[in-house]
mmCIF file with all atom_site columns, C-alpha atoms in Angstrom:
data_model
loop_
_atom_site.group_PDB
_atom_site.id
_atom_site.type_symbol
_atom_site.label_atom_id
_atom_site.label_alt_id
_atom_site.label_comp_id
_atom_site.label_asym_id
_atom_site.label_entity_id
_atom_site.label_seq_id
_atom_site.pdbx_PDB_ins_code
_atom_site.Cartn_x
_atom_site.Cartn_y
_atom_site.Cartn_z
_atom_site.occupancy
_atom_site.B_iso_or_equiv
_atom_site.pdbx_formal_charge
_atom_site.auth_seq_id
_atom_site.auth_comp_id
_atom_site.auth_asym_id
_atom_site.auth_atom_id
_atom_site.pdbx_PDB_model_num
ATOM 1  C CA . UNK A 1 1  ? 165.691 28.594 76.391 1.00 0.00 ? 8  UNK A CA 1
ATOM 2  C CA . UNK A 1 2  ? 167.104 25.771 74.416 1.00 0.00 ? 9  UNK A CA 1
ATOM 3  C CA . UNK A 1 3  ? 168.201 27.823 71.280 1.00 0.00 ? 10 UNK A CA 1
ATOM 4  C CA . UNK A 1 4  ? 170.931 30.541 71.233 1.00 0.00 ? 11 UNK A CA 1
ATOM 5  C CA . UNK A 1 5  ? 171.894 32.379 67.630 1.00 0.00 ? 12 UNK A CA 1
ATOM 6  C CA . UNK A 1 6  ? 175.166 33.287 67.351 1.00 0.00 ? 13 UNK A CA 1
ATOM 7  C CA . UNK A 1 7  ? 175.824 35.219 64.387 1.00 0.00 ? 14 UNK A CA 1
ATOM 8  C CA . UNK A 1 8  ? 175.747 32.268 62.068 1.00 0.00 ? 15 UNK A CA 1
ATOM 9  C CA . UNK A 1 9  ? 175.174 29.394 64.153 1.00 0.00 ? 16 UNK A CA 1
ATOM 10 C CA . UNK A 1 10 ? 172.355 28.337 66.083 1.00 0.00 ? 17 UNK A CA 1
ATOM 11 C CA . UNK A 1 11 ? 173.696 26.367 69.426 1.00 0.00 ? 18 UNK A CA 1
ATOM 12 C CA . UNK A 1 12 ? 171.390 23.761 70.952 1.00 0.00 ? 19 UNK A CA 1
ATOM 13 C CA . UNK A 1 13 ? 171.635 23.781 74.954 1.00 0.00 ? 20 UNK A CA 1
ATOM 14 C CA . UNK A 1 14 ? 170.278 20.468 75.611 1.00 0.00 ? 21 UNK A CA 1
ATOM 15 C CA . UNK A 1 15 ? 170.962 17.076 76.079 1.00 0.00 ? 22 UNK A CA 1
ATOM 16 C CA . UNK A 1 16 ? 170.371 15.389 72.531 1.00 0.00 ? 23 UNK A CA 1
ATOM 17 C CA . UNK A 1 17 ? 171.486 13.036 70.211 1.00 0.00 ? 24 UNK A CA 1
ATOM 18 C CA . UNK A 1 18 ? 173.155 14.380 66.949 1.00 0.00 ? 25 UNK A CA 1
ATOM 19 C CA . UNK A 1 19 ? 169.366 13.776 64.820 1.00 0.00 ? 26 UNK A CA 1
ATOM 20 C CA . UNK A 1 20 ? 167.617 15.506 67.397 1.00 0.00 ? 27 UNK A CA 1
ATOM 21 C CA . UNK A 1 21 ? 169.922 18.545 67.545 1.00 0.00 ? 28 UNK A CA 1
ATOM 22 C CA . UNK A 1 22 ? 169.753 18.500 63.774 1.00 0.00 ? 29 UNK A CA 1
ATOM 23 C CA . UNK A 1 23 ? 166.184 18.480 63.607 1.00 0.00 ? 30 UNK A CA 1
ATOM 24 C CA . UNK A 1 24 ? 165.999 21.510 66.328 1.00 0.00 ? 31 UNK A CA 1
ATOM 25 C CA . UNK A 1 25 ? 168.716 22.994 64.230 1.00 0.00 ? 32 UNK A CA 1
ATOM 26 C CA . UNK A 1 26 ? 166.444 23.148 61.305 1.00 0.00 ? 33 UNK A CA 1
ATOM 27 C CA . UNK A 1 27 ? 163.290 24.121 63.529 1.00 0.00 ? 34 UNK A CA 1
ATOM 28 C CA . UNK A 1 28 ? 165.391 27.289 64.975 1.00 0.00 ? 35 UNK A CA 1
ATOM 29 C CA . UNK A 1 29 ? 164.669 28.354 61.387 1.00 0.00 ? 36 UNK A CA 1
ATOM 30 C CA . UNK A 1 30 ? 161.938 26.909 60.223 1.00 0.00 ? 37 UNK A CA 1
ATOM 31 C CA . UNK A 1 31 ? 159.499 27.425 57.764 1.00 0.00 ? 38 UNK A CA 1
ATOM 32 C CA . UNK A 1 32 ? 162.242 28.751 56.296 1.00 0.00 ? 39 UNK A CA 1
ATOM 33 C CA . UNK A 1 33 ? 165.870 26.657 54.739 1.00 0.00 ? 40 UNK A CA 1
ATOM 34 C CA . UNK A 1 34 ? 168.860 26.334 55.985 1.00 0.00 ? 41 UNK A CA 1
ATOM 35 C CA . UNK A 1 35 ? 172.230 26.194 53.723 1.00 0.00 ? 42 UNK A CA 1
ATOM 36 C CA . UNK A 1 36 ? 174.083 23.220 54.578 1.00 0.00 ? 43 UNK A CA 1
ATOM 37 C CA . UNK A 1 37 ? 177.353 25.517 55.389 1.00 0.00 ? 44 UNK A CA 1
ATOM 38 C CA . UNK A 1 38 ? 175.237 27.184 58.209 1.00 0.00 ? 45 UNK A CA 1
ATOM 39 C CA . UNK A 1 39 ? 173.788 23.422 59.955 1.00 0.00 ? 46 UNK A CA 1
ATOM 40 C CA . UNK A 1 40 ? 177.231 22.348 59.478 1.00 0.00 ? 47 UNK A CA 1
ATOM 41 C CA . UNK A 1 41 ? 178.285 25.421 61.407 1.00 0.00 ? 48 UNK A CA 1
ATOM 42 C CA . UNK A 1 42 ? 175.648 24.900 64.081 1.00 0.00 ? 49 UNK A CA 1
ATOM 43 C CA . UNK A 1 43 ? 177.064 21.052 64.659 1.00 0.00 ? 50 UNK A CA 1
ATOM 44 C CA . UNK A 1 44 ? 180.628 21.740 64.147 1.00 0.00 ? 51 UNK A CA 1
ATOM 45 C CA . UNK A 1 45 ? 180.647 20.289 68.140 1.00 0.00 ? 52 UNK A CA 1
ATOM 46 C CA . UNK A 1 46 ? 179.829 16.818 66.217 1.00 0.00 ? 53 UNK A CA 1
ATOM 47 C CA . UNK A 1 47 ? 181.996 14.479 64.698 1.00 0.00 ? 54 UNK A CA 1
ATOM 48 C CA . UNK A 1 48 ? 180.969 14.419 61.226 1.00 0.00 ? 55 UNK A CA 1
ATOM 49 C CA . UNK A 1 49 ? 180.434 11.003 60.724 1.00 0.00 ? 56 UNK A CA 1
ATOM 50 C CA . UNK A 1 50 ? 177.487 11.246 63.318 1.00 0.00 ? 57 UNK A CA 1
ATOM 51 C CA . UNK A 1 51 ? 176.581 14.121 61.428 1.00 0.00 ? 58 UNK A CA 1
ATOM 52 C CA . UNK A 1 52 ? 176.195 11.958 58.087 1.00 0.00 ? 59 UNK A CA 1
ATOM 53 C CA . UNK A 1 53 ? 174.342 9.697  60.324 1.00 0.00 ? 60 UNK A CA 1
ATOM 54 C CA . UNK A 1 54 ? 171.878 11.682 61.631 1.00 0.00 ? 61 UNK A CA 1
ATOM 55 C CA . UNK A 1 55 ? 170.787 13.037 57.912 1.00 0.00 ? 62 UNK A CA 1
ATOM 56 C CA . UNK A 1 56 ? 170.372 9.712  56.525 1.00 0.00 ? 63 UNK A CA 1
ATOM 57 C CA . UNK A 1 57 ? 167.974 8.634  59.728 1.00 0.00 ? 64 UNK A CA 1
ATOM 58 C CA . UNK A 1 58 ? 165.821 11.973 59.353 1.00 0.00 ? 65 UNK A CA 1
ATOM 59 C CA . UNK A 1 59 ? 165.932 11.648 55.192 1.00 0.00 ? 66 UNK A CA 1
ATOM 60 C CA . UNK A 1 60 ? 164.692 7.731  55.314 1.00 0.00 ? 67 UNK A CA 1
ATOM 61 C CA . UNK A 1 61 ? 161.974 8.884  57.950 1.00 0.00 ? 68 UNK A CA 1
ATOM 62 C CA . UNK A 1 62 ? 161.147 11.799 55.279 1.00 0.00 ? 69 UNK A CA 1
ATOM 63 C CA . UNK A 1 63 ? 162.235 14.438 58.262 1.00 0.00 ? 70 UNK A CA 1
ATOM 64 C CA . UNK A 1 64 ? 164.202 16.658 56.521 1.00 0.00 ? 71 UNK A CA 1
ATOM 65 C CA . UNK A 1 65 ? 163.908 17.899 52.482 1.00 0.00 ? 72 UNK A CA 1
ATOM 66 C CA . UNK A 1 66 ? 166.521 19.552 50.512 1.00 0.00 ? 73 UNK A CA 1
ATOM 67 C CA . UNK A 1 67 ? 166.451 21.419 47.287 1.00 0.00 ? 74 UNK A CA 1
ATOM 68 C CA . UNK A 1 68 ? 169.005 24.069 45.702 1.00 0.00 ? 75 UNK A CA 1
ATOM 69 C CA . UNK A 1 69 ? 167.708 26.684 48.634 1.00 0.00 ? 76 UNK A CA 1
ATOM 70 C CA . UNK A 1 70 ? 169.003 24.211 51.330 1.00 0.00 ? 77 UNK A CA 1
ATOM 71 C CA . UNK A 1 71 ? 167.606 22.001 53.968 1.00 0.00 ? 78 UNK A CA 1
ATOM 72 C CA . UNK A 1 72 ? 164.213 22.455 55.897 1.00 0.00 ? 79 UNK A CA 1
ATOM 73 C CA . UNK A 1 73 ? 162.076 20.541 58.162 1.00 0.00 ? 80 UNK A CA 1
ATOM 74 C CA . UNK A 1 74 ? 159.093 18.355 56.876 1.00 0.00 ? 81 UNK A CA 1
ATOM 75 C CA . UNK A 1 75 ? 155.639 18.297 58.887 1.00 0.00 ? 82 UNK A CA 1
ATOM 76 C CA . UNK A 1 76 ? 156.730 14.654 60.228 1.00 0.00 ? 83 UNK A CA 1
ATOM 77 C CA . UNK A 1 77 ? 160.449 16.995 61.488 1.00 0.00 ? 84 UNK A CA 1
ATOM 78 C CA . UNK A 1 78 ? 158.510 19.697 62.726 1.00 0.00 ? 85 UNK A CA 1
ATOM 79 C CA . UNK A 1 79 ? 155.973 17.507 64.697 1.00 0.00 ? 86 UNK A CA 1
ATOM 80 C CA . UNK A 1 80 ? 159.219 15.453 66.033 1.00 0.00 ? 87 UNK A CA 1
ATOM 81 C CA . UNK A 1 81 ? 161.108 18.546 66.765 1.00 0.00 ? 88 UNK A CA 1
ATOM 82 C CA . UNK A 1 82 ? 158.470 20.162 68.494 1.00 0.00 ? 89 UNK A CA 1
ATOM 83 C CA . UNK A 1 83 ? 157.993 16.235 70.554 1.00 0.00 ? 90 UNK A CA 1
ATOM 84 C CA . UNK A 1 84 ? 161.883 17.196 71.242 1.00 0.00 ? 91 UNK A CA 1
ATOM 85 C CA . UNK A 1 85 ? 161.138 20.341 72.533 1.00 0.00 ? 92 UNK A CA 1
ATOM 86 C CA . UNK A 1 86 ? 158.196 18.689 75.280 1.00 0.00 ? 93 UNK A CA 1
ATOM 87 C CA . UNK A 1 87 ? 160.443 15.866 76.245 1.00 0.00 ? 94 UNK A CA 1
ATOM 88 C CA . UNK A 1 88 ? 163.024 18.486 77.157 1.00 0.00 ? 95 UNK A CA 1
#
């Protein structure tokens, strides 16, 4: 309802700010990573600034975790995304 894959995107049809549509981003996927290319992809609608933004807030509130296979959602992100997903 809210997500829609398109080839390598993943569009977010809802009313968000940039760290929530990052963090539903990265639960379109999860358990699984992300590559950075790809999330960039999915937010090219944001300014990237905002972007920048938006992973600093979810990294300081230990949302979001990234290693050589790319980003992913924490249990803190997934329990906020999925909060997203009922305030929706």
């Amino acid at each position: 309802k809210y997500f829609e894959k398109l080839n390598d995107r993943v569009l977010i049809h809802a009313n968000c700010t940039v760290p929530e549509e990052l963090a539903l981003v990265l639960y379109s996927a999860y358990p699984e990573y992300l590559p950075y290319s790809q999330i960039q992809t999915s937010l090219e609608r944001r300014s990237q600034p905002s972007i920048s933004k938006a992973w600093k807030k979810l990294w300081n509130e230990k949302r979001v975790h990234r290693d050589e296979n790319g980003f992913k959602l924490t249990q803190p992100g997934f329990a906020y995304a999925q909060n997203i997903l009922r305030q929706l």
